[in-house]
PDB file of C-alpha atoms in Angstrom:
ATOM      1  CA  UNK A   1     -28.061  36.646  32.497  1.00 52.00           C
ATOM      2  CA  UNK A   2     -30.209  33.564  31.993  1.00 65.00           C
ATOM      3  CA  UNK A   3     -29.419  32.393  35.514  1.00 70.00           C
ATOM      4  CA  UNK A   4     -30.479  35.763  36.920  1.00 62.00           C
ATOM      5  CA  UNK A   5     -33.738  35.635  34.935  1.00 64.00           C
ATOM      6  CA  UNK A   6     -34.456  32.104  36.160  1.00 72.00           C
ATOM      7  CA  UNK A   7     -33.634  33.161  39.732  1.00 70.00           C
ATOM      8  CA  UNK A   8     -36.101  36.047  39.404  1.00 66.00           C
ATOM      9  CA  UNK A   9     -38.809  33.685  38.130  1.00 71.00           C
ATOM     10  CA  UNK A  10     -38.174  31.212  40.964  1.00 75.00           C
ATOM     11  CA  UNK A  11     -38.155  34.071  43.490  1.00 68.00           C
ATOM     12  CA  UNK A  12     -41.492  35.305  42.121  1.00 69.00           C
ATOM     13  CA  UNK A  13     -43.018  31.832  42.359  1.00 72.00           C
ATOM     14  CA  UNK A  14     -41.808  31.478  45.944  1.00 71.00           C
ATOM     15  CA  UNK A  15     -43.256  34.868  46.870  1.00 66.00           C
ATOM     16  CA  UNK A  16     -46.576  34.003  45.221  1.00 66.00           C
ATOM     17  CA  UNK A  17     -46.876  30.674  47.026  1.00 69.00           C
ATOM     18  CA  UNK A  18     -46.037  32.309  50.352  1.00 64.00           C
ATOM     19  CA  UNK A  19     -48.303  35.295  49.688  1.00 58.00           C
ATOM     20  CA  UNK A  20     -50.401  34.941  52.849  1.00 59.00           C
ATOM     21  CA  UNK A  21     -47.328  34.795  55.114  1.00 60.00           C
ATOM     22  CA  UNK A  22     -45.731  37.649  53.227  1.00 57.00           C
ATOM     23  CA  UNK A  23     -48.917  39.729  53.549  1.00 53.00           C
ATOM     24  CA  UNK A  24     -48.759  39.434  57.316  1.00 55.00           C
ATOM     25  CA  UNK A  25     -45.189  40.748  57.345  1.00 58.00           C
ATOM     26  CA  UNK A  26     -44.539  43.922  59.293  1.00 62.00           C
ATOM     27  CA  UNK A  27     -44.143  46.396  56.433  1.00 62.00           C
ATOM     28  CA  UNK A  28     -47.264  45.249  54.570  1.00 60.00           C
ATOM     29  CA  UNK A  29     -49.326  45.245  57.763  1.00 64.00           C
ATOM     30  CA  UNK A  30     -48.143  48.711  58.802  1.00 65.00           C
ATOM     31  CA  UNK A  31     -48.882  50.251  55.425  1.00 64.00           C
ATOM     32  CA  UNK A  32     -52.215  48.422  55.155  1.00 63.00           C
ATOM     33  CA  UNK A  33     -53.332  49.591  58.600  1.00 63.00           C
ATOM     34  CA  UNK A  34     -52.555  53.215  57.741  1.00 64.00           C
ATOM     35  CA  UNK A  35     -54.359  53.077  54.395  1.00 63.00           C
ATOM     36  CA  UNK A  36     -57.340  51.035  55.633  1.00 65.00           C
ATOM     37  CA  UNK A  37     -59.186  54.164  56.754  1.00 66.00           C
ATOM     38  CA  UNK A  38     -58.618  56.022  53.476  1.00 68.00           C
ATOM     39  CA  UNK A  39     -60.914  56.135  50.466  1.00 69.00           C
ATOM     40  CA  UNK A  40     -58.651  53.600  48.762  1.00 71.00           C
ATOM     41  CA  UNK A  41     -60.267  50.784  50.721  1.00 73.00           C
ATOM     42  CA  UNK A  42     -63.790  51.178  49.310  1.00 77.00           C
ATOM     43  CA  UNK A  43     -63.731  53.357  46.177  1.00 85.00           C
ATOM     44  CA  UNK A  44     -62.550  51.325  43.206  1.00 86.00           C
ATOM     45  CA  UNK A  45     -61.912  54.421  41.067  1.00 90.00           C
ATOM     46  CA  UNK A  46     -59.503  55.981  43.582  1.00 89.00           C
ATOM     47  CA  UNK A  47     -57.871  52.629  44.333  1.00 88.00           C
ATOM     48  CA  UNK A  48     -57.569  51.814  40.619  1.00 90.00           C
ATOM     49  CA  UNK A  49     -56.057  55.213  39.852  1.00 92.00           C
ATOM     50  CA  UNK A  50     -53.616  54.811  42.745  1.00 90.00           C
ATOM     51  CA  UNK A  51     -52.712  51.315  41.506  1.00 91.00           C
ATOM     52  CA  UNK A  52     -52.230  52.702  37.984  1.00 94.00           C
ATOM     53  CA  UNK A  53     -49.904  55.382  39.393  1.00 94.00           C
ATOM     54  CA  UNK A  54     -48.066  52.780  41.483  1.00 91.00           C
ATOM     55  CA  UNK A  55     -47.547  50.557  38.430  1.00 91.00           C
ATOM     56  CA  UNK A  56     -46.288  53.557  36.449  1.00 93.00           C
ATOM     57  CA  UNK A  57     -43.910  54.513  39.282  1.00 91.00           C
ATOM     58  CA  UNK A  58     -42.623  50.935  39.549  1.00 88.00           C
ATOM     59  CA  UNK A  59     -42.052  50.900  35.789  1.00 87.00           C
ATOM     60  CA  UNK A  60     -40.209  54.216  36.002  1.00 87.00           C
ATOM     61  CA  UNK A  61     -38.001  52.870  38.791  1.00 84.00           C
ATOM     62  CA  UNK A  62     -37.220  49.758  36.748  1.00 81.00           C
ATOM     63  CA  UNK A  63     -36.490  51.883  33.665  1.00 82.00           C
ATOM     64  CA  UNK A  64     -34.101  54.170  35.536  1.00 82.00           C
ATOM     65  CA  UNK A  65     -32.316  51.243  37.170  1.00 80.00           C
ATOM     66  CA  UNK A  66     -32.022  49.334  33.910  1.00 77.00           C
ATOM     67  CA  UNK A  67     -30.702  52.148  31.747  1.00 79.00           C
ATOM     68  CA  UNK A  68     -28.893  54.524  34.086  1.00 80.00           C
ATOM     69  CA  UNK A  69     -27.189  52.331  36.687  1.00 77.00           C
ATOM     70  CA  UNK A  70     -24.281  50.102  35.667  1.00 74.00           C
ATOM     71  CA  UNK A  71     -25.253  46.431  35.969  1.00 73.00           C
ATOM     72  CA  UNK A  72     -28.747  47.696  36.560  1.00 68.00           C
ATOM     73  CA  UNK A  73     -30.515  44.642  35.201  1.00 69.00           C
ATOM     74  CA  UNK A  74     -29.198  42.499  38.048  1.00 69.00           C
ATOM     75  CA  UNK A  75     -30.018  45.083  40.685  1.00 70.00           C
ATOM     76  CA  UNK A  76     -33.364  45.893  39.074  1.00 71.00           C
ATOM     77  CA  UNK A  77     -34.432  42.271  39.009  1.00 66.00           C
ATOM     78  CA  UNK A  78     -33.534  41.807  42.646  1.00 70.00           C
ATOM     79  CA  UNK A  79     -35.293  45.035  43.700  1.00 76.00           C
ATOM     80  CA  UNK A  80     -38.277  45.599  41.433  1.00 79.00           C
ATOM     81  CA  UNK A  81     -39.911  42.170  41.626  1.00 77.00           C
ATOM     82  CA  UNK A  82     -40.295  42.148  45.431  1.00 80.00           C
ATOM     83  CA  UNK A  83     -41.190  45.855  45.439  1.00 84.00           C
ATOM     84  CA  UNK A  84     -43.950  45.212  42.899  1.00 84.00           C
ATOM     85  CA  UNK A  85     -45.286  42.247  44.844  1.00 83.00           C
ATOM     86  CA  UNK A  86     -45.301  44.239  48.096  1.00 81.00           C
ATOM     87  CA  UNK A  87     -47.184  47.075  46.390  1.00 85.00           C
ATOM     88  CA  UNK A  88     -49.787  44.713  44.945  1.00 86.00           C
ATOM     89  CA  UNK A  89     -50.140  42.926  48.288  1.00 84.00           C
ATOM     90  CA  UNK A  90     -50.766  46.241  50.037  1.00 83.00           C
ATOM     91  CA  UNK A  91     -53.532  47.100  47.565  1.00 85.00           C
ATOM     92  CA  UNK A  92     -55.016  43.640  48.012  1.00 83.00           C
ATOM     93  CA  UNK A  93     -54.920  43.847  51.801  1.00 81.00           C
ATOM     94  CA  UNK A  94     -56.436  47.324  52.156  1.00 84.00           C
ATOM     95  CA  UNK A  95     -59.457  46.530  49.997  1.00 83.00           C
ATOM     96  CA  UNK A  96     -62.663  46.123  51.997  1.00 83.00           C
ATOM     97  CA  UNK A  97     -65.257  46.501  49.255  1.00 80.00           C
ATOM     98  CA  UNK A  98     -66.972  43.889  47.143  1.00 86.00           C
ATOM     99  CA  UNK A  99     -65.228  41.414  44.858  1.00 87.00           C
ATOM    100  CA  UNK A 100     -66.882  43.021  41.824  1.00 90.00           C
ATOM    101  CA  UNK A 101     -65.391  46.400  42.709  1.00 89.00           C
ATOM    102  CA  UNK A 102     -62.021  44.784  43.461  1.00 88.00           C
ATOM    103  CA  UNK A 103     -62.010  43.316  39.950  1.00 90.00           C
ATOM    104  CA  UNK A 104     -62.791  46.791  38.572  1.00 91.00           C
ATOM    105  CA  UNK A 105     -59.936  48.253  40.643  1.00 90.00           C
ATOM    106  CA  UNK A 106     -57.523  45.623  39.303  1.00 90.00           C
ATOM    107  CA  UNK A 107     -58.682  46.316  35.749  1.00 92.00           C
ATOM    108  CA  UNK A 108     -58.172  50.064  36.088  1.00 93.00           C
ATOM    109  CA  UNK A 109     -54.804  49.703  37.802  1.00 92.00           C
ATOM    110  CA  UNK A 110     -53.456  47.101  35.417  1.00 92.00           C
ATOM    111  CA  UNK A 111     -54.540  49.020  32.335  1.00 94.00           C
ATOM    112  CA  UNK A 112     -51.111  50.663  32.595  1.00 94.00           C
ATOM    113  CA  UNK A 113     -49.656  47.470  31.176  1.00 94.00           C
ATOM    114  CA  UNK A 114     -52.179  47.498  28.315  1.00 94.00           C
ATOM    115  CA  UNK A 115     -51.228  51.085  27.463  1.00 95.00           C
ATOM    116  CA  UNK A 116     -47.572  50.071  27.548  1.00 94.00           C
ATOM    117  CA  UNK A 117     -48.218  47.125  25.217  1.00 95.00           C
ATOM    118  CA  UNK A 118     -50.096  49.459  22.882  1.00 95.00           C
ATOM    119  CA  UNK A 119     -47.153  51.857  22.885  1.00 95.00           C
ATOM    120  CA  UNK A 120     -44.733  49.000  22.158  1.00 94.00           C
ATOM    121  CA  UNK A 121     -46.837  47.900  19.174  1.00 94.00           C
ATOM    122  CA  UNK A 122     -47.144  51.459  17.895  1.00 95.00           C
ATOM    123  CA  UNK A 123     -43.405  52.033  18.270  1.00 92.00           C
ATOM    124  CA  UNK A 124     -42.518  48.832  16.454  1.00 90.00           C
ATOM    125  CA  UNK A 125     -44.981  49.366  13.595  1.00 91.00           C
ATOM    126  CA  UNK A 126     -43.741  52.917  12.981  1.00 91.00           C
ATOM    127  CA  UNK A 127     -40.059  51.991  13.313  1.00 88.00           C
ATOM    128  CA  UNK A 128     -38.065  52.630  10.166  1.00 87.00           C
ATOM    129  CA  UNK A 129     -34.641  51.237   9.304  1.00 86.00           C
ATOM    130  CA  UNK A 130     -31.734  53.514  10.150  1.00 84.00           C
ATOM    131  CA  UNK A 131     -30.165  52.819   6.757  1.00 86.00           C
ATOM    132  CA  UNK A 132     -31.191  50.935   3.599  1.00 85.00           C
ATOM    133  CA  UNK A 133     -31.069  47.195   4.193  1.00 82.00           C
ATOM    134  CA  UNK A 134     -31.227  47.543   7.989  1.00 84.00           C
ATOM    135  CA  UNK A 135     -32.765  44.439   9.538  1.00 83.00           C
ATOM    136  CA  UNK A 136     -35.381  45.111  12.213  1.00 88.00           C
ATOM    137  CA  UNK A 137     -35.425  41.531  13.509  1.00 89.00           C
ATOM    138  CA  UNK A 138     -33.741  42.430  16.799  1.00 88.00           C
ATOM    139  CA  UNK A 139     -36.270  45.225  17.317  1.00 87.00           C
ATOM    140  CA  UNK A 140     -39.019  42.646  16.787  1.00 89.00           C
ATOM    141  CA  UNK A 141     -37.433  40.343  19.386  1.00 91.00           C
ATOM    142  CA  UNK A 142     -37.267  43.249  21.828  1.00 87.00           C
ATOM    143  CA  UNK A 143     -40.932  44.052  21.197  1.00 90.00           C
ATOM    144  CA  UNK A 144     -41.929  40.426  21.770  1.00 91.00           C
ATOM    145  CA  UNK A 145     -39.940  40.243  25.019  1.00 87.00           C
ATOM    146  CA  UNK A 146     -41.466  43.531  26.212  1.00 88.00           C
ATOM    147  CA  UNK A 147     -44.990  42.297  25.439  1.00 91.00           C
ATOM    148  CA  UNK A 148     -44.368  38.983  27.209  1.00 89.00           C
ATOM    149  CA  UNK A 149     -42.902  40.791  30.228  1.00 85.00           C
ATOM    150  CA  UNK A 150     -45.827  43.218  30.374  1.00 89.00           C
ATOM    151  CA  UNK A 151     -48.403  40.447  30.087  1.00 90.00           C
ATOM    152  CA  UNK A 152     -46.556  38.518  32.788  1.00 86.00           C
ATOM    153  CA  UNK A 153     -46.504  41.507  35.135  1.00 86.00           C
ATOM    154  CA  UNK A 154     -50.172  42.200  34.462  1.00 90.00           C
ATOM    155  CA  UNK A 155     -51.195  38.584  35.131  1.00 88.00           C
ATOM    156  CA  UNK A 156     -49.107  38.315  38.310  1.00 85.00           C
ATOM    157  CA  UNK A 157     -50.542  41.617  39.537  1.00 87.00           C
ATOM    158  CA  UNK A 158     -54.092  40.452  38.868  1.00 88.00           C
ATOM    159  CA  UNK A 159     -53.400  37.118  40.557  1.00 86.00           C
ATOM    160  CA  UNK A 160     -51.956  38.799  43.654  1.00 84.00           C
ATOM    161  CA  UNK A 161     -54.774  41.327  43.838  1.00 85.00           C
ATOM    162  CA  UNK A 162     -57.585  38.766  43.493  1.00 85.00           C
ATOM    163  CA  UNK A 163     -56.079  35.657  45.128  1.00 77.00           C
ATOM    164  CA  UNK A 164     -57.575  35.869  48.618  1.00 65.00           C
ATOM    165  CA  UNK A 165     -60.806  37.641  47.758  1.00 56.00           C
ATOM    166  CA  UNK A 166     -63.955  36.592  49.468  1.00 52.00           C
TER     167      UNK A 166
END
């Protein structure tokens, strides 16, 4: 499992360093060209709401893969990381407004991760032991890993969205 996690991190770093080449790939270009004429390219509220919905959908896909497909963590890691990066690249490429509005769009869209972190904290603080003497240490470790993962996804998303802004 550790090897798969490290492979996912290395794969993410490779995709981030090759972001410009990846953005000119066929699928990103086709989607970007179709969405360029929509209101997502200039209105930060619509683009931020669409990015919020995309982040929620990506999280839902990862959740379903992780918990409902056997060996889903391996498959989910190999599928969801590139899918997330492609989605964020598309939103970065279609934007034609100002940098200030692009930062607002990224803030609105990535607030999904902040809501998720808030839910994790609420869930952990209201968690009660299943029986007297039950140790909640493993639940705490899970909460810490979920917060670190969410902060990582939020920072990578922000980096991808704002990297090549002018």
